[in-house]
PDB file of C-alpha atoms in Angstrom:
ATOM      1  CA  MET A   1     -51.350 -14.410  43.978  1.00 59.00           C
ATOM      2  CA  ARG A   2     -51.567 -11.724  46.666  1.00 73.00           C
ATOM      3  CA  ASN A   3     -48.516 -10.741  48.624  1.00 78.00           C
ATOM      4  CA  VAL A   4     -49.294 -11.342  52.299  1.00 78.00           C
ATOM      5  CA  ARG A   5     -47.345  -9.205  54.731  1.00 89.00           C
ATOM      6  CA  LEU A   6     -46.604 -11.604  57.566  1.00 91.00           C
ATOM      7  CA  HIS A   7     -45.044  -8.887  59.684  1.00 91.00           C
ATOM      8  CA  MET A   8     -48.317  -6.938  59.792  1.00 92.00           C
ATOM      9  CA  ILE A   9     -50.287 -10.105  60.563  1.00 92.00           C
ATOM     10  CA  PHE A  10     -48.000 -10.842  63.493  1.00 93.00           C
ATOM     11  CA  GLN A  11     -48.342  -7.281  64.758  1.00 93.00           C
ATOM     12  CA  TRP A  12     -52.147  -7.477  64.681  1.00 93.00           C
ATOM     13  CA  VAL A  13     -52.181 -10.884  66.350  1.00 94.00           C
ATOM     14  CA  PHE A  14     -49.852  -9.618  69.061  1.00 95.00           C
ATOM     15  CA  PHE A  15     -51.417  -6.205  69.747  1.00 96.00           C
ATOM     16  CA  LEU A  16     -55.129  -6.925  69.213  1.00 96.00           C
ATOM     17  CA  PRO A  17     -55.586  -8.658  72.597  1.00 95.00           C
ATOM     18  CA  ILE A  18     -54.082  -5.553  74.220  1.00 95.00           C
ATOM     19  CA  ILE A  19     -55.845  -2.892  72.146  1.00 96.00           C
ATOM     20  CA  LEU A  20     -59.352  -4.367  72.020  1.00 96.00           C
ATOM     21  CA  PRO A  21     -60.044  -4.504  75.795  1.00 96.00           C
ATOM     22  CA  LEU A  22     -58.590  -1.014  76.223  1.00 97.00           C
ATOM     23  CA  CYS A  23     -60.875   0.350  73.512  1.00 97.00           C
ATOM     24  CA  LEU A  24     -63.927  -1.413  74.927  1.00 97.00           C
ATOM     25  CA  THR A  25     -63.190  -0.159  78.447  1.00 97.00           C
ATOM     26  CA  TYR A  26     -62.548   3.397  77.261  1.00 97.00           C
ATOM     27  CA  GLY A  27     -65.744   3.402  75.199  1.00 97.00           C
ATOM     28  CA  ALA A  28     -67.824   2.065  78.067  1.00 97.00           C
ATOM     29  CA  LEU A  29     -66.437   4.629  80.519  1.00 98.00           C
ATOM     30  CA  ARG A  30     -66.872   7.472  78.054  1.00 98.00           C
ATOM     31  CA  GLY A  31     -70.459   6.419  77.378  1.00 97.00           C
ATOM     32  CA  ALA A  32     -71.210   6.222  81.096  1.00 97.00           C
ATOM     33  CA  VAL A  33     -69.787   9.700  81.713  1.00 97.00           C
ATOM     34  CA  GLN A  34     -71.734  11.190  78.806  1.00 98.00           C
ATOM     35  CA  MET A  35     -74.944   9.568  80.013  1.00 98.00           C
ATOM     36  CA  ALA A  36     -74.367  10.872  83.545  1.00 97.00           C
ATOM     37  CA  GLU A  37     -73.860  14.377  82.132  1.00 97.00           C
ATOM     38  CA  ARG A  38     -77.103  14.126  80.151  1.00 97.00           C
ATOM     39  CA  VAL A  39     -79.010  12.922  83.201  1.00 96.00           C
ATOM     40  CA  MET A  40     -77.624  15.769  85.326  1.00 95.00           C
ATOM     41  CA  GLU A  41     -78.565  18.318  82.652  1.00 94.00           C
ATOM     42  CA  GLN A  42     -82.090  16.894  82.462  1.00 94.00           C
ATOM     43  CA  ILE A  43     -82.399  16.987  86.253  1.00 93.00           C
ATOM     44  CA  LEU A  44     -81.381  20.652  86.248  1.00 93.00           C
ATOM     45  CA  ILE A  45     -83.854  21.436  83.471  1.00 91.00           C
ATOM     46  CA  ASP A  46     -86.670  19.664  85.329  1.00 91.00           C
ATOM     47  CA  VAL A  47     -85.903  20.959  88.840  1.00 91.00           C
ATOM     48  CA  VAL A  48     -84.600  24.509  88.419  1.00 86.00           C
ATOM     49  CA  PRO A  49     -87.294  26.885  87.193  1.00 83.00           C
ATOM     50  CA  GLN A  50     -86.505  28.598  83.931  1.00 77.00           C
ATOM     51  CA  ASN A  51     -87.263  32.261  83.117  1.00 74.00           C
ATOM     52  CA  GLU A  52     -88.534  33.000  86.605  1.00 61.00           C
ATOM     53  CA  THR A  53     -87.084  35.580  88.903  1.00 61.00           C
ATOM     54  CA  GLN A  54     -85.540  34.271  92.087  1.00 61.00           C
ATOM     55  CA  PRO A  55     -87.054  35.631  95.278  1.00 65.00           C
ATOM     56  CA  THR A  56     -84.692  37.834  97.227  1.00 68.00           C
ATOM     57  CA  ALA A  57     -84.476  38.321 100.967  1.00 69.00           C
ATOM     58  CA  GLU A  58     -84.926  42.110 100.933  1.00 61.00           C
TER      59      GLU A  58
END
């Protein structure tokens, strides 16, 4: 028969309700920030002309 470590089971039962929402929130926020960065990069690529000289006021 397997030796069940009750102490570890109690730790998981106690800390899982604390850890799981924190991880979900952190992952959602991190994903939102990364997506915002990608959108901003794409906007810059689409709007700012590449490999063209900027006109100067001379």
